[in-house]
Tab-separated table of C-alpha atoms in Angstrom:
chain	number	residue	atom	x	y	z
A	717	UNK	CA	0.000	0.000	0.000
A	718	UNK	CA	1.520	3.391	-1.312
A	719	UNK	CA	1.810	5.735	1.618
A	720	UNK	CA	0.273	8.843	0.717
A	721	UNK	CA	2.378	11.829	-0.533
A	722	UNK	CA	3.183	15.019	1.853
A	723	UNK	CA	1.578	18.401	1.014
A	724	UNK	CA	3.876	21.036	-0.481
A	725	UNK	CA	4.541	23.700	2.069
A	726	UNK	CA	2.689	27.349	1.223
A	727	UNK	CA	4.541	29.605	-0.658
A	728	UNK	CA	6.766	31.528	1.554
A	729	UNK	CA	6.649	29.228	4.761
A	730	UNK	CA	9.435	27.074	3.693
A	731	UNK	CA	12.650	27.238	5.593
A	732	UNK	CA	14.939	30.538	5.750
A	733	UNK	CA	17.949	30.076	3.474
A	734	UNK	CA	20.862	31.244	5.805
A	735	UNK	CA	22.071	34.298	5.684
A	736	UNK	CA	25.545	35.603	4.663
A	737	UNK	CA	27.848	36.549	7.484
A	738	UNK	CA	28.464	40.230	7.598
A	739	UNK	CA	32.549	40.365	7.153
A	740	UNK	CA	33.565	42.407	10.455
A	741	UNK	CA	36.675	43.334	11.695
A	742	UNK	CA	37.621	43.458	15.768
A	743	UNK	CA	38.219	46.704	16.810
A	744	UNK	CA	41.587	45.435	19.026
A	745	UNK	CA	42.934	44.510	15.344
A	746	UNK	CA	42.467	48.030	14.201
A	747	UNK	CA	43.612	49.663	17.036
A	748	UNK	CA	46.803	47.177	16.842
A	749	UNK	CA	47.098	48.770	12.858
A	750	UNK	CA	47.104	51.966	13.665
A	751	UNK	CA	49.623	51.954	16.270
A	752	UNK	CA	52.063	49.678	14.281
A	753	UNK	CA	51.320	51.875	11.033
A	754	UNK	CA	52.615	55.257	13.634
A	755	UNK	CA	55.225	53.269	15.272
A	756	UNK	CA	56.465	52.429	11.259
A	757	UNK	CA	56.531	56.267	9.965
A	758	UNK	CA	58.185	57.707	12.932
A	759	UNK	CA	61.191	54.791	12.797
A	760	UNK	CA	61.522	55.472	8.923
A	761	UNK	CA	61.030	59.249	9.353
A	762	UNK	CA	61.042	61.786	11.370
A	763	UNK	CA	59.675	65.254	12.261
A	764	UNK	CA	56.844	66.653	9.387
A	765	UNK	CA	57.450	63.984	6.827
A	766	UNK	CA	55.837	61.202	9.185
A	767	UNK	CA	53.229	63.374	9.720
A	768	UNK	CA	52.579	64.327	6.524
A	769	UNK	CA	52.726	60.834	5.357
A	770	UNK	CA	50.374	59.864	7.953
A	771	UNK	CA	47.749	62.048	6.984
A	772	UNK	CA	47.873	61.444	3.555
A	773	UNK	CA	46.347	57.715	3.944
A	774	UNK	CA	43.999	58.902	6.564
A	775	UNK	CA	43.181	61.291	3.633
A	776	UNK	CA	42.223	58.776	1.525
A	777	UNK	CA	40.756	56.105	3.885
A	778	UNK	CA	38.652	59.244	4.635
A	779	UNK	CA	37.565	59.788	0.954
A	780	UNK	CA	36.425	55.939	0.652
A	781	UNK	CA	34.566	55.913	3.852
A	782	UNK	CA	32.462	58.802	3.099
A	783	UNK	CA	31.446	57.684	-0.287
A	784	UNK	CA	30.535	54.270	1.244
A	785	UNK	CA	28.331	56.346	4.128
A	786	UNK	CA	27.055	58.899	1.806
A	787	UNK	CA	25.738	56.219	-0.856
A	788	UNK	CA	22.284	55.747	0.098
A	789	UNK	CA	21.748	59.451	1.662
A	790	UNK	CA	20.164	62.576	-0.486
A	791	UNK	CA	22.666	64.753	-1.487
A	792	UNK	CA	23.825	67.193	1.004
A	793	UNK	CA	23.716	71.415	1.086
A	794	UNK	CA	25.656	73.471	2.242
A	795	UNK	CA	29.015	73.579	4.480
A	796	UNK	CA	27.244	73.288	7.992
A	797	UNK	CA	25.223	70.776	6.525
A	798	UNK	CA	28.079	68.762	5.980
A	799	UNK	CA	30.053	69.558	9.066
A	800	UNK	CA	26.899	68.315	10.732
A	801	UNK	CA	27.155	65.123	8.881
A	802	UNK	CA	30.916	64.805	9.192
A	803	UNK	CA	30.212	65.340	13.467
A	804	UNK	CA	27.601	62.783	13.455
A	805	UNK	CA	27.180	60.202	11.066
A	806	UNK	CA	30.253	59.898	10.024
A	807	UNK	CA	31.697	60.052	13.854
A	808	UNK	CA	29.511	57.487	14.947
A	809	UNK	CA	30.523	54.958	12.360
A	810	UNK	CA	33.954	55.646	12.876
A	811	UNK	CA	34.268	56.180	16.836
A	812	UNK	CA	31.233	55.053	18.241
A	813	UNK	CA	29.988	58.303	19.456
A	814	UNK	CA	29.079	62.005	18.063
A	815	UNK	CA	31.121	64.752	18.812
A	816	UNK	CA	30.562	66.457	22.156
A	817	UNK	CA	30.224	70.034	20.979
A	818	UNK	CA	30.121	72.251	17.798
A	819	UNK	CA	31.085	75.741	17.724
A	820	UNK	CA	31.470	77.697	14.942
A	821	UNK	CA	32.604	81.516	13.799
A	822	UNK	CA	31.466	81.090	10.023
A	823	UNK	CA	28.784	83.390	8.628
A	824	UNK	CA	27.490	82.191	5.655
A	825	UNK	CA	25.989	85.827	4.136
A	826	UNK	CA	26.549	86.569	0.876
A	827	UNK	CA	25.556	90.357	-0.725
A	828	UNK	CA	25.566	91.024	-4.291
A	829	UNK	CA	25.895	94.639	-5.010
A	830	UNK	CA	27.235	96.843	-7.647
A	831	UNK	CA	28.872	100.299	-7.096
A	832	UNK	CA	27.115	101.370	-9.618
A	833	UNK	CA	24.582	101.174	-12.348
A	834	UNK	CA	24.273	102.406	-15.873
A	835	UNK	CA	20.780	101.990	-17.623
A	836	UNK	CA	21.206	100.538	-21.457
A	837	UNK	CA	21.553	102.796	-24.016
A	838	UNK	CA	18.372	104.093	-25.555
A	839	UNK	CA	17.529	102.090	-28.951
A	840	UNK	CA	17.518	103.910	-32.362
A	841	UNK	CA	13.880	105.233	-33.568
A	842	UNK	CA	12.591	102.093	-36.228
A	843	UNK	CA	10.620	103.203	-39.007
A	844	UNK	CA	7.840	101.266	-37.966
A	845	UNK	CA	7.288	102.840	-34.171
A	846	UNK	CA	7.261	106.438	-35.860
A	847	UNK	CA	4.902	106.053	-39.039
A	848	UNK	CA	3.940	109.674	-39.372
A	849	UNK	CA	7.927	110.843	-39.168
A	850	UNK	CA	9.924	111.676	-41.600
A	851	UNK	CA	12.357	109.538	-42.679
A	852	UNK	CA	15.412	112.286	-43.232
A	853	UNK	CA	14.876	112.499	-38.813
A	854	UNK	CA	14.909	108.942	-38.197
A	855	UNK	CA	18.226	108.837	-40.254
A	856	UNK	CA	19.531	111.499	-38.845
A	857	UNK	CA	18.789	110.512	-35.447
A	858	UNK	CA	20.497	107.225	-36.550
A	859	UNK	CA	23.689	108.898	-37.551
A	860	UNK	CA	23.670	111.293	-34.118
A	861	UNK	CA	23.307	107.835	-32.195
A	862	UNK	CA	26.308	106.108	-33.678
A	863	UNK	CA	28.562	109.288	-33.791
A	864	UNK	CA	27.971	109.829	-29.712
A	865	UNK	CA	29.424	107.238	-27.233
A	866	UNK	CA	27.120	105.964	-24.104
A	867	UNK	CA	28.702	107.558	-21.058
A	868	UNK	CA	27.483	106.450	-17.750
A	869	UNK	CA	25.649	109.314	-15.934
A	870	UNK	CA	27.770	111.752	-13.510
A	871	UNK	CA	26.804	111.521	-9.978
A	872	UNK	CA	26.337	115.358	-10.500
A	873	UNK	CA	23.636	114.565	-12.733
A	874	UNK	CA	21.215	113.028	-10.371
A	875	UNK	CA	22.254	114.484	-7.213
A	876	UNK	CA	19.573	113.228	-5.096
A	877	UNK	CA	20.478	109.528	-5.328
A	878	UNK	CA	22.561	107.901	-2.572
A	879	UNK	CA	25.400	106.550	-4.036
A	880	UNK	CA	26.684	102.676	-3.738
A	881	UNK	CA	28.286	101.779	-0.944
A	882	UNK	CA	31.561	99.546	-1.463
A	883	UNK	CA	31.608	95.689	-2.475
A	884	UNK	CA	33.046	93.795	0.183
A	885	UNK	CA	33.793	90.200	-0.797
A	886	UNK	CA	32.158	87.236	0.795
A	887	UNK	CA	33.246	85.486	3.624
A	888	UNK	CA	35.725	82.832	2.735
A	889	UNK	CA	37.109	81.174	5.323
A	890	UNK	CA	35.051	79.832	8.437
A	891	UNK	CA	36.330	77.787	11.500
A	892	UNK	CA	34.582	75.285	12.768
A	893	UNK	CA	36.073	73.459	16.580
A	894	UNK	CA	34.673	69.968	16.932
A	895	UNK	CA	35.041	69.060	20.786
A	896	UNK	CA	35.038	65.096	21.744
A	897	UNK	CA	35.489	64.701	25.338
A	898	UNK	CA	36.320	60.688	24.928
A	899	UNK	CA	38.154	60.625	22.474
A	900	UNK	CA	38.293	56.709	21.659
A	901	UNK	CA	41.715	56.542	20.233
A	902	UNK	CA	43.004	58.368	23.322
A	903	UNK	CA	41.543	56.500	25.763
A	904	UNK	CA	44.083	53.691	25.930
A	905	UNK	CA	47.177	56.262	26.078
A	906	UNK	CA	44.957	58.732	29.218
A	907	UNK	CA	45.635	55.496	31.129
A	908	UNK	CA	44.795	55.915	34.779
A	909	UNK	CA	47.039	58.084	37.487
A	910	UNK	CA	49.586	56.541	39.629
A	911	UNK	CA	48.514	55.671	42.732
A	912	UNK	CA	48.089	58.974	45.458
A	913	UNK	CA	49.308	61.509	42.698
A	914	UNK	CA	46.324	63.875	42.613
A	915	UNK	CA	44.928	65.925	39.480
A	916	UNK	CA	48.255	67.768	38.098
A	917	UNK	CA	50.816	66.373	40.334
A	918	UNK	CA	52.864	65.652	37.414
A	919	UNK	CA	52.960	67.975	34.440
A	920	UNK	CA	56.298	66.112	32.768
A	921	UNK	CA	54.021	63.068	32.561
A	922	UNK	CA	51.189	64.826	31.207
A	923	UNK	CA	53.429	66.691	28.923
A	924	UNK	CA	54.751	63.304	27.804
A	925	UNK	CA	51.691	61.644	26.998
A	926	UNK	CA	50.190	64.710	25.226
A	927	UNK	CA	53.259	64.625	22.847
A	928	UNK	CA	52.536	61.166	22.254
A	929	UNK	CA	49.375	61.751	21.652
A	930	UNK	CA	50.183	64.101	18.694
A	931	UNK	CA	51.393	61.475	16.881
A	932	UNK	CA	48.444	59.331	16.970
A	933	UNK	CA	46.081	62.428	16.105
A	934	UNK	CA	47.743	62.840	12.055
A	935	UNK	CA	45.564	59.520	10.992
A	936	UNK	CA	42.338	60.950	12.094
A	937	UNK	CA	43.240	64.557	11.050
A	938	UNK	CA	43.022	63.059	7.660
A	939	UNK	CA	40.093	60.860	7.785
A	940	UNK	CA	38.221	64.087	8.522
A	941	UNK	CA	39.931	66.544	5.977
A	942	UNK	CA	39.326	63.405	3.156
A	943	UNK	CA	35.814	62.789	4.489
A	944	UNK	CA	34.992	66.931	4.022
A	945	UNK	CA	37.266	67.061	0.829
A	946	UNK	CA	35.360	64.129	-0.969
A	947	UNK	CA	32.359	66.280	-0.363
A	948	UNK	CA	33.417	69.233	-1.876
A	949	UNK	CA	35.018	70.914	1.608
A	950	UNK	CA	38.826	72.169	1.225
A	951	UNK	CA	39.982	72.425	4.494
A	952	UNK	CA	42.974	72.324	7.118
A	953	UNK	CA	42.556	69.893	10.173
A	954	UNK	CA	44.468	70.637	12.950
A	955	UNK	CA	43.990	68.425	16.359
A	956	UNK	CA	45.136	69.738	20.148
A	957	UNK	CA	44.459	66.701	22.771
A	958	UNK	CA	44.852	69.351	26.113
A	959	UNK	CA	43.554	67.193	28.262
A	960	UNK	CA	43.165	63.327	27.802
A	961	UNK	CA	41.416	62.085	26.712
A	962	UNK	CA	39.640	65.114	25.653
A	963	UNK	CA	41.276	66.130	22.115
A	964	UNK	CA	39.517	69.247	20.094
A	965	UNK	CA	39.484	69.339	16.222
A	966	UNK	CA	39.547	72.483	14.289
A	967	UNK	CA	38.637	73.196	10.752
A	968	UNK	CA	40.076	75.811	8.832
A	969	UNK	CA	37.957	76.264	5.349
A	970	UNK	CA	40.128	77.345	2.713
């Protein structure tokens, strides 16, 4: 006796194929990476070439990112807009937190203003606008037109109007300080005080780490200029970590 057959399971209640695994990365391993990669440049070189040489792969680690992050966004306006971004989406992804605080000196006002203004010289008469004129005035009204230049009018001859003030050129440059009072990549080199030192009983050692935290601060100086250069910012980034590990960021616009 044939046992009977098993009903088909419904569309779309048959079992979940298995997802991909997402590739990650630990965090240790890039921490690990970016100390060996400043430990490397400062053996090799020395002074503002390591720098330098630093920043320029944060610079383009920082171009990448941002394209990957900005993919699936609408396009972005202006400069603030994208500072805002830069302070929280792309902060997040990259330290696990937004920046602290925002301050900014920029004014974004723009006036467009001539000194001065010269109405369009006067057409000659046509033939057709003046039917009932003679033909010798129109000609000779013609022939006066092309013989005199256009001058601008003298102040003198209008003296009740106010003249123009000055053009001033826009604003170019703005500032913007990004303050991040955790700093992750600081954290680790902050390390805790020595045991019954209170707050400042040791400036060499807080001298010491602070230069050593300079070095570590040329990497993310140029995630952040590539991340606002691949969206149409030119900028200088400049990083001061006064207190760890509390580090402030400031952006020059160029």
């Amino acid at each position: 006796m044939q046992k009977p057959l098993a009903p088909s399971p419904a569309p779309g209640t048959g079992p979940t194929p298995a997802k991909k695994p997402t590739r990650r990365c630990a965090e240790v391993c890039l921490e690990l990476l970016c100390v060996e990669c400043v430990r490397l440049f400062h053996d090799k070189q020395s002074g503002p070439a390591a720098a330098a040489a630093l920043e320029a792969i944060g610079y383009r680690v920082g171009q990448q990112l941002v394209e990957r992050y900005t993919r699936d966004k609408p396009l972005l306006g202006d400069t603030l807009e994208i500072i805002k971004f830069v302070c929280k989406d792309f902060w997040q992804a990259l330290f696990k937190k937004q920046v602290d605080n925002l301050k900014t000196n920029h004014r974004g006002v723009y006036v467009l203003q001539r000194t001065s203004y010269c109405p369009p010289p006067s057409p000659c008469p046509h033939p057709d606008m003046y039917p009932n004129t003679p033909s010798r005035h129109l000609a000779a009204s013609r022939s006066r037109a092309a013989a005199t230049p256009f001058l601008c009018p003298h102040a003198d001859t209008y003296p009740n109007t106010r003249p123009a003030p000055p053009v001033h050129p826009p604003p170019r440059q703005g500032v913007y300080v990004l303050q991040d009072n955790g700093f992750r990549w600081l954290q680790r080199l902050a390390g805790p005080p020595p045991p019954g030192a209170g707050a400042g009983a040791d400036p060499g050692r807080e001298e010491a780490a602070r230069q050593l935290a300079l070095r570590y601060l040329h990497l993310p100086c140029g995630l952040v200029r590539g991340a606002l250069g691949h969206l149409g910012v030119a900028c200088t980034v400049e990083a001061d970590p006064k207190q760890l590990p509390s580090c402030t960021f400031t952006v020059r616009i160029t």
